Coordinates of C-alpha atoms (C1' of nucleotides) in Angstrom, one line a residue:
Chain A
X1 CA -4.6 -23.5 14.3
X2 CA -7.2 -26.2 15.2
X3 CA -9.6 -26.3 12.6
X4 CA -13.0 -28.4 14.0
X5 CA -15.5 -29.6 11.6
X6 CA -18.6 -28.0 11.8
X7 CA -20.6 -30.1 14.2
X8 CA -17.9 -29.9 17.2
X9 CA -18.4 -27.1 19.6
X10 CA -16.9 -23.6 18.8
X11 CA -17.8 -19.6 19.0
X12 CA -19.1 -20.0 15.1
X13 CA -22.7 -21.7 15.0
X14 CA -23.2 -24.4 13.5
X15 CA -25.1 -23.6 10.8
X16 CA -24.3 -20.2 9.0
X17 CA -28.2 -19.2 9.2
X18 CA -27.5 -18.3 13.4
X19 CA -24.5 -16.4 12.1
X20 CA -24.2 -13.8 14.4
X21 CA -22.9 -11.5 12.2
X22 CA -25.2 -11.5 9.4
X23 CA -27.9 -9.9 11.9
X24 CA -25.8 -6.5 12.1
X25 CA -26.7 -3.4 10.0
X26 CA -23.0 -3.7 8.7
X27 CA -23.7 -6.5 6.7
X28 CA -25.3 -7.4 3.3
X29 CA -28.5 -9.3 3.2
X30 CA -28.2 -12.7 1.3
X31 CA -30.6 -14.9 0.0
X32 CA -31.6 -18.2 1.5
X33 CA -30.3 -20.2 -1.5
X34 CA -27.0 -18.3 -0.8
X35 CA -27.2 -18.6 2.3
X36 CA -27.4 -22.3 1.7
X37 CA -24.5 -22.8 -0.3
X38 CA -22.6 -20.9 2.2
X39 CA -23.0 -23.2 4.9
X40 CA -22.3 -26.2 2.5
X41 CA -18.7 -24.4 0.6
X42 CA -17.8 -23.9 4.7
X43 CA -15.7 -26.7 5.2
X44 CA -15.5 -26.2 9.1
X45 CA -14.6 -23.8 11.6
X46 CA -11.8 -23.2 13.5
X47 CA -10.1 -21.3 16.3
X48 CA -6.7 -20.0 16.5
X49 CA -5.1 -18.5 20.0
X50 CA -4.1 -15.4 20.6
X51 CA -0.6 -14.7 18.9
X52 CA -0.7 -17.9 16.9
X53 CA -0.5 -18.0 13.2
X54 CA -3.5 -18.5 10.6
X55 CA -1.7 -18.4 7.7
X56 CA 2.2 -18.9 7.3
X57 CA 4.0 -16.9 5.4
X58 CA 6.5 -19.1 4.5
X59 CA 3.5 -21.9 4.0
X60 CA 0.9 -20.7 2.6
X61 CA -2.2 -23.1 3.4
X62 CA -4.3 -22.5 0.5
X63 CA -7.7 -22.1 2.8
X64 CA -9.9 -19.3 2.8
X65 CA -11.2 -17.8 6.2
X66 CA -13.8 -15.6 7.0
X67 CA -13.1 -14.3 10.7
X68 CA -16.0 -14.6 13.1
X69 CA -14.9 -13.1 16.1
X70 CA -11.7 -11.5 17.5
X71 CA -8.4 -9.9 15.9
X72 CA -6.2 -10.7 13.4
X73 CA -3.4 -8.9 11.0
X74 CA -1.9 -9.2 7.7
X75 CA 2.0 -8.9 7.3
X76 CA 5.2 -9.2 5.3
X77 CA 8.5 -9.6 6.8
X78 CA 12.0 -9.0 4.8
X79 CA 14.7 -11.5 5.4
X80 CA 16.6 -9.3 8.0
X81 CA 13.0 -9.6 10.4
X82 CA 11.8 -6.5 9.3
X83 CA 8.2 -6.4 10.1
X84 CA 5.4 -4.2 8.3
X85 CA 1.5 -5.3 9.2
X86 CA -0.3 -4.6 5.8
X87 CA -3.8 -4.4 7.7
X88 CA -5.7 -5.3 10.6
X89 CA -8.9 -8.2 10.0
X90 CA -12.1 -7.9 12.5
X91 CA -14.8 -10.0 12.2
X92 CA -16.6 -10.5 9.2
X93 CA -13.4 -9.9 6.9
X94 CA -12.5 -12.4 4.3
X95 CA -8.9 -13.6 4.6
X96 CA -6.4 -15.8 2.3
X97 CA -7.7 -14.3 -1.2
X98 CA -4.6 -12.8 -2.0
X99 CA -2.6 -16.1 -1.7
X100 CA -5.2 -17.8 -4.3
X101 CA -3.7 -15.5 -6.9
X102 CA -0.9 -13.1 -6.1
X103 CA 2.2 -13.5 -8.0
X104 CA 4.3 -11.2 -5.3
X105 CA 5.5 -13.6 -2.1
X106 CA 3.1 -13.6 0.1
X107 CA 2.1 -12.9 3.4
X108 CA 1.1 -14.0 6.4
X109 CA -1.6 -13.9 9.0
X110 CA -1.7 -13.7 12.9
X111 CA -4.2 -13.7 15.5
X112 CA -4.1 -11.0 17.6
X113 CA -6.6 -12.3 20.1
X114 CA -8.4 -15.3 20.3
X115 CA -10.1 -15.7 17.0
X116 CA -13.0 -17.8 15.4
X117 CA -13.1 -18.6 11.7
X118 CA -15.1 -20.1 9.5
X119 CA -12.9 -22.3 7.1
X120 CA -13.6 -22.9 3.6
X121 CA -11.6 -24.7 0.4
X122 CA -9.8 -22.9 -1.9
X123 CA -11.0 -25.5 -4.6
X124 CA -14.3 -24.5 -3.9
X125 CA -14.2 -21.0 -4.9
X126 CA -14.7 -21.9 -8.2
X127 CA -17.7 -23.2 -7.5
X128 CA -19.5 -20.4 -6.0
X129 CA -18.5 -18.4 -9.1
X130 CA -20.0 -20.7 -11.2
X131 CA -22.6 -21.3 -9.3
X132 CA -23.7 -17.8 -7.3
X133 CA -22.5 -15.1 -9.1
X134 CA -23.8 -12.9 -7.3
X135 CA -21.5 -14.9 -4.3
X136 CA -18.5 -14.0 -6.8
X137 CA -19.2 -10.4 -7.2
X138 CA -19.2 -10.1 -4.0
X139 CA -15.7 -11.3 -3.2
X140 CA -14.5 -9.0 -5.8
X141 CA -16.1 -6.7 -3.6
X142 CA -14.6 -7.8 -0.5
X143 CA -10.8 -8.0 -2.4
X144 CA -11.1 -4.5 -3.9
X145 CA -12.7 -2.9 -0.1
X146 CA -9.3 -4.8 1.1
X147 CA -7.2 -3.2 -1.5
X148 CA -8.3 0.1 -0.7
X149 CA -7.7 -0.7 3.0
X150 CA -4.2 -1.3 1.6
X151 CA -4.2 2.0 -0.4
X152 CA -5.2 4.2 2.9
X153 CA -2.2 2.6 4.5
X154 CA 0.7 3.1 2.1
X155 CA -0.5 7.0 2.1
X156 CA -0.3 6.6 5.5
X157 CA 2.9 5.1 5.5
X158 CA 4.4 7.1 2.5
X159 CA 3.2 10.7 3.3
X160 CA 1.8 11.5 6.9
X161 CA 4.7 11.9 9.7
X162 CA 4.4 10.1 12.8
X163 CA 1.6 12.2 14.5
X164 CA -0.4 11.8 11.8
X165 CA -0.2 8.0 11.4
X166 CA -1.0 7.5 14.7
X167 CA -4.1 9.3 14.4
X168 CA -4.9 7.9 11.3
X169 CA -4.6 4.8 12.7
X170 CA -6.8 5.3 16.2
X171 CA -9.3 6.8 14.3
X172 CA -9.7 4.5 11.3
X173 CA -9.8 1.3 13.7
X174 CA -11.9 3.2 16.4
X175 CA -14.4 3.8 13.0
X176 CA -14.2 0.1 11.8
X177 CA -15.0 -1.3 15.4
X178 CA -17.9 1.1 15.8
X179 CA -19.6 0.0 12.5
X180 CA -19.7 -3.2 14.2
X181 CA -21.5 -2.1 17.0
X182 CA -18.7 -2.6 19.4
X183 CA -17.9 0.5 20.6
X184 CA -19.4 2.4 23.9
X185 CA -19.2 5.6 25.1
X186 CA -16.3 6.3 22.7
X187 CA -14.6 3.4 23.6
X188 CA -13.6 -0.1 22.2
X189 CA -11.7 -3.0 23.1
X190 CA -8.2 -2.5 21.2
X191 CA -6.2 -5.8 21.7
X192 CA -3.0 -4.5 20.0
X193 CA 0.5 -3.6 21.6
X194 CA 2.9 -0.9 20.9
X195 CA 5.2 -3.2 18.2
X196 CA 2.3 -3.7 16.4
X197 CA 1.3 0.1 16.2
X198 CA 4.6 0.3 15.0
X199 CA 4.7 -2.4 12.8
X200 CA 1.9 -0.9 10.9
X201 CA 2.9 2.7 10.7
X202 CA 6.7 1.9 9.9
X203 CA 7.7 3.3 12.5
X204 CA 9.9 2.5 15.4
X205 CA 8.6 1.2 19.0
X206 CA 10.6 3.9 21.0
X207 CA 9.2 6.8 18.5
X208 CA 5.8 5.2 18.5
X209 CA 5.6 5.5 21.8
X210 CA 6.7 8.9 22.7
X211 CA 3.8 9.8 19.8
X212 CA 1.2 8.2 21.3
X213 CA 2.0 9.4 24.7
X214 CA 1.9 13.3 23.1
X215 CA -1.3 12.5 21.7
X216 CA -2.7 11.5 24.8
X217 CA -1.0 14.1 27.0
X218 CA -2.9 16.7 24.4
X219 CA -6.2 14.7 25.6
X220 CA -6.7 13.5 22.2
X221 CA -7.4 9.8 23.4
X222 CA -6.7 7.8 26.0
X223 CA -5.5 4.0 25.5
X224 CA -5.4 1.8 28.9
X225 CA -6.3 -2.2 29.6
X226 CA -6.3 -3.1 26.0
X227 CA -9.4 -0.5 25.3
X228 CA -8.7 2.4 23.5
X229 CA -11.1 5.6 24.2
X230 CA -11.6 9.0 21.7
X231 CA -11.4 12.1 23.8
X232 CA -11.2 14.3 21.4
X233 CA -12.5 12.4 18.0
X234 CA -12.6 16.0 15.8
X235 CA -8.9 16.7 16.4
X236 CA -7.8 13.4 15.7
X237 CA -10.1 13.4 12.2
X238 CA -8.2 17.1 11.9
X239 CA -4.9 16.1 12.5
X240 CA -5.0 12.9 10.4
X241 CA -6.9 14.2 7.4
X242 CA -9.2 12.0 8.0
X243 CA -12.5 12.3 6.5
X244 CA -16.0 10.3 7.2
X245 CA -17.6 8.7 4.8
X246 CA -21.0 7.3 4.0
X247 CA -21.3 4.0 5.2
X248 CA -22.0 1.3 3.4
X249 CA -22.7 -2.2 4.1
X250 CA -20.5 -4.8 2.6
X251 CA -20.7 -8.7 1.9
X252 CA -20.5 -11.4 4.0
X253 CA -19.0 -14.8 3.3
Chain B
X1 CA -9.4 11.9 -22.1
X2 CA -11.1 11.5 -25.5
X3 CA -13.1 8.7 -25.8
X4 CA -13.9 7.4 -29.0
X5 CA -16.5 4.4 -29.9
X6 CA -14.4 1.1 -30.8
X7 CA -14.9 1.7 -34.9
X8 CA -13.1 4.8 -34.5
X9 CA -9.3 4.5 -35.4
X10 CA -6.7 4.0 -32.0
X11 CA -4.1 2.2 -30.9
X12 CA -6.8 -0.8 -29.8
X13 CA -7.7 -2.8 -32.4
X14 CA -11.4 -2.7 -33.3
X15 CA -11.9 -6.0 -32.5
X16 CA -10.7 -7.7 -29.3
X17 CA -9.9 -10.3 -31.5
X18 CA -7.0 -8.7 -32.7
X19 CA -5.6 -7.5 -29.9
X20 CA -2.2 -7.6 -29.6
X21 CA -1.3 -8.2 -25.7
X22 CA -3.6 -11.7 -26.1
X23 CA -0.7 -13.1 -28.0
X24 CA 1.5 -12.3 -25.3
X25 CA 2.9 -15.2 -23.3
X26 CA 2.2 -13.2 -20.1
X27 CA -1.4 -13.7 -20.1
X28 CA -4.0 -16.7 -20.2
X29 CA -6.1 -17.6 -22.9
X30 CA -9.6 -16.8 -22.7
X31 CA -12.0 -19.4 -25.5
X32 CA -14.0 -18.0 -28.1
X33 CA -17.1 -17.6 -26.2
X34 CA -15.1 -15.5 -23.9
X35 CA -13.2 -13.1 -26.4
X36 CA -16.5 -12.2 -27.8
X37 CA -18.3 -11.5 -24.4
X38 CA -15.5 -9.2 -23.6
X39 CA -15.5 -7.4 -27.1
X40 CA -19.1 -7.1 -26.7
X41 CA -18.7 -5.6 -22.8
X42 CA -16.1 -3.1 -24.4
X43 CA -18.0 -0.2 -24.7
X44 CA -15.1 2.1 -26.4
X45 CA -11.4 2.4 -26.6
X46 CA -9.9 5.6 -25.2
X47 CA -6.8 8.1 -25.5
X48 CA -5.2 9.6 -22.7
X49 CA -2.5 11.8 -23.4
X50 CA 0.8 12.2 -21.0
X51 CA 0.1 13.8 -17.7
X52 CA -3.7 13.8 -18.2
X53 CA -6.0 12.2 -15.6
X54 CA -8.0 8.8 -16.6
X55 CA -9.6 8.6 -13.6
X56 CA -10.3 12.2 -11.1
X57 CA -9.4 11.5 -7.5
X58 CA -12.1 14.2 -6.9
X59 CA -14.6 12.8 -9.4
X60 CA -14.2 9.1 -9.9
X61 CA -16.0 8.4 -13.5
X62 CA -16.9 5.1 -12.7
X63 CA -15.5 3.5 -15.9
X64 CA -13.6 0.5 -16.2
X65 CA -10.5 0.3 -17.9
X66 CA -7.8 -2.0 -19.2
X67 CA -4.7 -0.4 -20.4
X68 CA -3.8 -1.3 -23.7
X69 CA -0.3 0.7 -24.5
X70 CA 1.7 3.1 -22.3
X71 CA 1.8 3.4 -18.8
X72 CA 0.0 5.1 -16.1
X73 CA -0.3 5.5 -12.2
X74 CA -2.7 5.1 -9.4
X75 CA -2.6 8.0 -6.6
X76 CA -4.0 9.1 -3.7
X77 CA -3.2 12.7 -2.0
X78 CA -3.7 14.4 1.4
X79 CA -5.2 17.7 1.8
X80 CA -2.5 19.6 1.7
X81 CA -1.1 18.1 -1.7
X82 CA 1.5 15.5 -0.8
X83 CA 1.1 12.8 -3.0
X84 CA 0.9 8.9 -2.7
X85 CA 1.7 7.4 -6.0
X86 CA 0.0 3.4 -4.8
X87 CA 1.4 1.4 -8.0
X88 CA 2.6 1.9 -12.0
X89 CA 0.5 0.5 -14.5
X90 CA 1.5 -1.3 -17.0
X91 CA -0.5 -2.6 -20.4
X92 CA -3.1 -5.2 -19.2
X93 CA -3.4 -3.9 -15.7
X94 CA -7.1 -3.5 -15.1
X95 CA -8.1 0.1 -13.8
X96 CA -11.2 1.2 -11.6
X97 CA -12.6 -1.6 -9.9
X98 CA -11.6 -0.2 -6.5
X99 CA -13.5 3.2 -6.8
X100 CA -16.5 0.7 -7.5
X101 CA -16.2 -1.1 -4.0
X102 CA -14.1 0.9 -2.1
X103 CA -15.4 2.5 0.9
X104 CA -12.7 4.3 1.6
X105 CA -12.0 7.7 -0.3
X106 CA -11.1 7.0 -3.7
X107 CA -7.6 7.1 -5.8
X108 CA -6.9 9.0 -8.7
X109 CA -5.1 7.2 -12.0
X110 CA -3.0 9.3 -14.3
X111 CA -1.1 8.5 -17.7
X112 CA 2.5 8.5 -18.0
X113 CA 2.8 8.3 -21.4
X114 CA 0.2 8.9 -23.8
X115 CA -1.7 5.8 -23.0
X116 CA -4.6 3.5 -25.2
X117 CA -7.1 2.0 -22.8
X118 CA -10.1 0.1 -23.5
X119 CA -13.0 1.3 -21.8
X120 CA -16.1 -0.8 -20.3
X121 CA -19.0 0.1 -18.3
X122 CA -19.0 -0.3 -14.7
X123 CA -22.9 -1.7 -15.2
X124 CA -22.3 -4.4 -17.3
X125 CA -19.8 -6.1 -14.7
X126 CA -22.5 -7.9 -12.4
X127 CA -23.7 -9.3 -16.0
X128 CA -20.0 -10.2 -16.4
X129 CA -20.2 -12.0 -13.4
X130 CA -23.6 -13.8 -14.5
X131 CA -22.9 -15.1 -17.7
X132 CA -19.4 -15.6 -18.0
X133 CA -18.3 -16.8 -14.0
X134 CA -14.8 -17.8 -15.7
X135 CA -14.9 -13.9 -16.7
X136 CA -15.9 -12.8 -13.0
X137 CA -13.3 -15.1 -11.5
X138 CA -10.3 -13.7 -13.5
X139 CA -11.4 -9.9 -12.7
X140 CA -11.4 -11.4 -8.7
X141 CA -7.5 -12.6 -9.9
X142 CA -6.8 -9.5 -11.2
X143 CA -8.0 -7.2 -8.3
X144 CA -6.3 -9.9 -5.7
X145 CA -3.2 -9.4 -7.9
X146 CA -3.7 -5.9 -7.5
X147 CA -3.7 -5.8 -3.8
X148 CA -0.6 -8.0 -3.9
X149 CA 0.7 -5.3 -5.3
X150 CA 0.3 -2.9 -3.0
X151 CA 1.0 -4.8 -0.6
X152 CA 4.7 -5.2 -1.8
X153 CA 4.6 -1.1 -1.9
X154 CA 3.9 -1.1 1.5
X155 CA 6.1 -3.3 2.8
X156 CA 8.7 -1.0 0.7
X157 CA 7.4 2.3 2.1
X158 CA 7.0 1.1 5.7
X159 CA 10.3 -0.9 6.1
X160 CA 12.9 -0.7 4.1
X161 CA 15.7 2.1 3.6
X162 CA 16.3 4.8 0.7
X163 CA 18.5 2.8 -1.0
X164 CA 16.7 -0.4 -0.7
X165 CA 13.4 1.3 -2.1
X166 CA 15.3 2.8 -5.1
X167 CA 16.3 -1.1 -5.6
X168 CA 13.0 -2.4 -5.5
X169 CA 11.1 0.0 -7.7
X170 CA 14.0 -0.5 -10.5
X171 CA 13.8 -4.3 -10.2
X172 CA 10.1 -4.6 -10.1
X173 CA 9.2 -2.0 -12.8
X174 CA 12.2 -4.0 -15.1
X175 CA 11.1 -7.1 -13.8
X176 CA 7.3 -6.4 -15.0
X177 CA 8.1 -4.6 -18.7
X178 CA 10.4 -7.5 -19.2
X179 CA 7.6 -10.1 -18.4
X180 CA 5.4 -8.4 -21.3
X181 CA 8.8 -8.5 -23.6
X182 CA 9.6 -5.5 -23.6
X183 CA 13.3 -5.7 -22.6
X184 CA 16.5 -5.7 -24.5
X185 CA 19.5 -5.7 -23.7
X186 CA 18.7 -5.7 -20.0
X187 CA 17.4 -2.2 -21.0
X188 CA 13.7 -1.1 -20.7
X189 CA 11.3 1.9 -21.7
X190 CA 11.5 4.1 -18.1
X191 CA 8.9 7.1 -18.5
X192 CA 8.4 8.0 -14.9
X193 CA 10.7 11.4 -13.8
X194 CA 12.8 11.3 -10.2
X195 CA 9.3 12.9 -8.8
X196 CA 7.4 10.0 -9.5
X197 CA 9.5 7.6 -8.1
X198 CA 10.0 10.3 -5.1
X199 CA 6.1 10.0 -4.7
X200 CA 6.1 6.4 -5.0
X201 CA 8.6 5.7 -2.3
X202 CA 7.9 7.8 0.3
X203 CA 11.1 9.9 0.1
X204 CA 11.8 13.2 -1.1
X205 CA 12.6 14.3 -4.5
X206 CA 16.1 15.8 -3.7
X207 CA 17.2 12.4 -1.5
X208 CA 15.4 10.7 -4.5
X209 CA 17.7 11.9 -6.6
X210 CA 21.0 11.4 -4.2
X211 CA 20.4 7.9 -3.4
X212 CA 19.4 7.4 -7.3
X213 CA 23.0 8.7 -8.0
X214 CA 25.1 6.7 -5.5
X215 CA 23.4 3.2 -7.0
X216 CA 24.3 4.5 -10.2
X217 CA 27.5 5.2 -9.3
X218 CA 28.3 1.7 -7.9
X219 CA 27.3 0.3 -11.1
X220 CA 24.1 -1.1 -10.5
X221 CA 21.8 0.7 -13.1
X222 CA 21.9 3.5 -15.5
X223 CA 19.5 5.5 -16.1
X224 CA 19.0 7.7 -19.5
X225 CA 16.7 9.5 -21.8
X226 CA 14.2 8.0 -20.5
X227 CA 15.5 4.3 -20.9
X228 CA 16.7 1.9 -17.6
X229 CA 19.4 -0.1 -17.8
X230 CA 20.1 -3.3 -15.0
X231 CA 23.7 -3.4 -14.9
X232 CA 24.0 -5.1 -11.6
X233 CA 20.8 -7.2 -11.4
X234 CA 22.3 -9.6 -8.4
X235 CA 23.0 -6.6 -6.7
X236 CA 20.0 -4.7 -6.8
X237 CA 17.9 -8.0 -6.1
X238 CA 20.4 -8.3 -2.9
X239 CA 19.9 -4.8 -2.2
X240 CA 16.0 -4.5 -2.3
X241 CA 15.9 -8.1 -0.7
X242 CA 14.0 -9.1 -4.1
X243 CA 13.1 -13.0 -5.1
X244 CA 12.3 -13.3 -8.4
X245 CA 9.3 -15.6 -8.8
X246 CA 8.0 -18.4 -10.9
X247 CA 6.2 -16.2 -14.0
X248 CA 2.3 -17.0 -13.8
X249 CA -0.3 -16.0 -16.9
X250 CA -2.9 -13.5 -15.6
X251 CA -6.0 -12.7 -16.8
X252 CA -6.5 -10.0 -19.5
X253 CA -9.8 -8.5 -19.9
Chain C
dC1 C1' 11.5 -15.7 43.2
dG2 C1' 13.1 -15.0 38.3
dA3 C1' 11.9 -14.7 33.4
dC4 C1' 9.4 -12.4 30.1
dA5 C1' 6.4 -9.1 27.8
dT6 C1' 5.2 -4.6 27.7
dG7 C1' 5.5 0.3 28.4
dT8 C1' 8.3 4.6 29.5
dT9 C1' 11.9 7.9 29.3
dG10 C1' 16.4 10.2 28.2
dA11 C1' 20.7 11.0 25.4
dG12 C1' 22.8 10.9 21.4
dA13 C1' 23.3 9.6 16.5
dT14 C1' 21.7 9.8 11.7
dG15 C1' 18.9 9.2 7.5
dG16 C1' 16.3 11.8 5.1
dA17 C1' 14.0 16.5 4.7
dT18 C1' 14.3 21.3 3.6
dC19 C1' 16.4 25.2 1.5
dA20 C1' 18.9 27.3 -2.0
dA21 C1' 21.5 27.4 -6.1
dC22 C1' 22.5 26.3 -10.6
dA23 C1' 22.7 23.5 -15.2
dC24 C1' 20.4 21.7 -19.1
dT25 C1' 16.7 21.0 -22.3
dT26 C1' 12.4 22.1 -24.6
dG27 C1' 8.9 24.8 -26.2
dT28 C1' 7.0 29.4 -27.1
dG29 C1' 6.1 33.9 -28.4
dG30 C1' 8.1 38.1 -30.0
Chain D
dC1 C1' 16.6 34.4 -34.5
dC2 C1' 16.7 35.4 -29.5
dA3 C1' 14.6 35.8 -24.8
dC4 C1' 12.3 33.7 -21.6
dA5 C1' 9.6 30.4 -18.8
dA6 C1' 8.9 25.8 -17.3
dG7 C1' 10.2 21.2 -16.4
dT8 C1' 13.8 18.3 -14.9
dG9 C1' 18.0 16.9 -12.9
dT10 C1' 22.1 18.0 -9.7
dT11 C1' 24.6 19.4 -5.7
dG12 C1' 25.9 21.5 -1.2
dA13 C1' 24.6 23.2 3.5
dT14 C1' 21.9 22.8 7.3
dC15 C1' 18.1 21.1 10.1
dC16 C1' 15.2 18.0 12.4
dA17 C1' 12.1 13.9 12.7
dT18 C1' 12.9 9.7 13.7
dC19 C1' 16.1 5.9 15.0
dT20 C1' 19.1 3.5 18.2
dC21 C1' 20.9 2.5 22.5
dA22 C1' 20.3 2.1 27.2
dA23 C1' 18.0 1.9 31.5
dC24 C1' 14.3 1.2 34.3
dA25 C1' 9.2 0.3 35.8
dT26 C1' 5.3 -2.6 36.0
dG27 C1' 2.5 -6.7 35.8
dT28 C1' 2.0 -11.6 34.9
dC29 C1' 3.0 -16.2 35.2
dG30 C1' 5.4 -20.4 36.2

DNA sequence: CGACATGTTGAGATGGATCAACACTTGTGG
DNA sequence: CCACAAGTGTTGATCCATCTCAACATGTCG
């Protein structure tokens, strides 16, 4: 990944008060002063190509990221090159936490398309806690929201068959795009392949495939030049078990 | 669960002072200051007995726990009643702070064995946060941790086999008692039944049971009233494609 | 033009699910 | 004391959801 300082050129601005983000209902308000110390613990910002890595998972780099714009996923691999994606990262989700401190290997991150981040030192973190606790709670916030992220999947994974997933998986991505304001007329951009729905619902490409082809064929959605469009939203919610729930804004780092 | 104020008699000391999983060599030290926040933040110790719920799936009580003695499980189920079992607890796990943040629906947690739990209230945490950032920081390790956790589950559930998941739940449960000394004789205290580890794999309970029988058969573990036995730890580790890792201290709250 | 990534489809194989018994233990009430 | 129900573990037979293998279509890009 290129990682600029903050002054070059880049899709984040340079200063975090034109943050793009931070202007949509999806996000948390935050004080000037936090604000402030925001923009300073930011170390730079930095842009990573589609299908590049952001974090190794054989090298862990030790930064934290938040990601501004564009794609990314989570993933373990076993030796053999077995692949499972742990979660998929849109903008405004914090990214590396989990290397700080788990004692499980750990696991990488990918860019799905081309993706801005803002960049900030894992020695800093410390710092913010000390300093803005209220910055601290909310990263607490941000690693338990990503734990439950986690959860939904290994119930996914564990217990729904391969309809289900697939549902499950359209559904709760169409939903997490949409709080960002990106979808239109039931439609969003959905910059992922095949191997990488399959990836995340342990499943197998061929199988995936004939799945998602029967759930389109039933006019449930339709998925065509990387855009993925909800026909028929209520039986996808039905079949996946999927229920709604109140939305509520979450922080921003 | 009965809940009883801290001067009441339990398994958890009165005072945090004397508690006996601080002496441990699995977890960190916390100063003086610390220890007495944390006593002061414990708001009572608790009682759950075998198979009774801490925390309702349906009705989250918003409590904040750290387990004390026995062991215990986080869950989530689909409508229809199959049942994800997300990770074991084991004494010093912190339960609860997802069903504060998440915004997904929330996870039940149920006790294995009867089970001694130290209860604090989920409004004193943001003052946790503001006078003790050291405090706030190690529940922020704890919940990353967590999600490491799961992680590790998922990666099990989504991509490995029957046999390799069998493998990996054996090693890791050993591999975590053992951290907090509680193995002998390459032998530990195993109070989960062939359904829980059916629910935490992702299999069923009668293939549970199969491919729990064939590892036993080649030698690699032994399982008895209620008591696991590693009797071919290089194998199972090859098996589940396991690393052990350097031991790190976590937090304890 | 060929190389490569991606998606599609069919045929056949199989790991794991489901169904159905039965054994053993424990606790309970009569 | 026995009879019985409930929880747990075991095993065999059969089924089927999903995997694997194989082939081919399409689009992009050098």
């Amino acid at each position: 990944m290129v990682i600029t300082p903050p002054s070059s050129a880049g899709p984040c601005p340079k200063h975090c008060r034109d943050c793009r983000l931070r202007s949509l209902d999806a996000f948390n308000a935050v004080t000037p002063q936090e604000l402030g110390f925001i923009h300073d613990f930011r170390s730079g910002v930095g842009l990573a190509a589609a299908g590049t890595s952001i974090i190794s998972e054989q090298n862990p780099n030790g930064k934290l990221f938040t990601l501004y714009a564009g794609w990314a996923f989570r993933y373990k691999t076993l030796s053999d090159g077995r692949r499972q994606i742990l979660n998929f990262l849109l903008p405004g989700d914090f990214i590396g936490l989990q290397q700080e401190f788990a004692d499980g290997a750990s696991h990488g991150v990918e860019a799905l398309t081309d993706a801005a981040l803002c960049v900030f030192p894992r020695d800093g973190l410390w710092d913010l806690f000390r300093q803005f606790p209220s910055l601290g709670y909310d990263v607490t916030w941000l690693s338990a929201r990503g734990e439950g992220m986690v959860d939904e999947n290994l119930l996914t994974n564990g217990r729904r068959t391969a309809a289900e997933r697939v549902a499950m998986l359209l559904i709760h991505l169409y939903r997490r795009v949409e709080r960002l304001g990106l979808a239109t007329d039931n439609t969003i951009e959905f910059p992922i392949n095949q191997q990488h729905i399959a990836d995340a619902l342990g499943l197998s490409l061929v199988h995936t495939n004939k799945t998602l082809r029967r759930l389109a064929q039933l006019g449930l959605h339709e998925l065509r030049d990387g855009r993925l469009r909800l026909l028929n939203p209520r039986a996808l919610h039905r079949l996946a078990d999927y229920y709604d729930l109140p939305l509520r804004r979450v922080p921003l780092l």
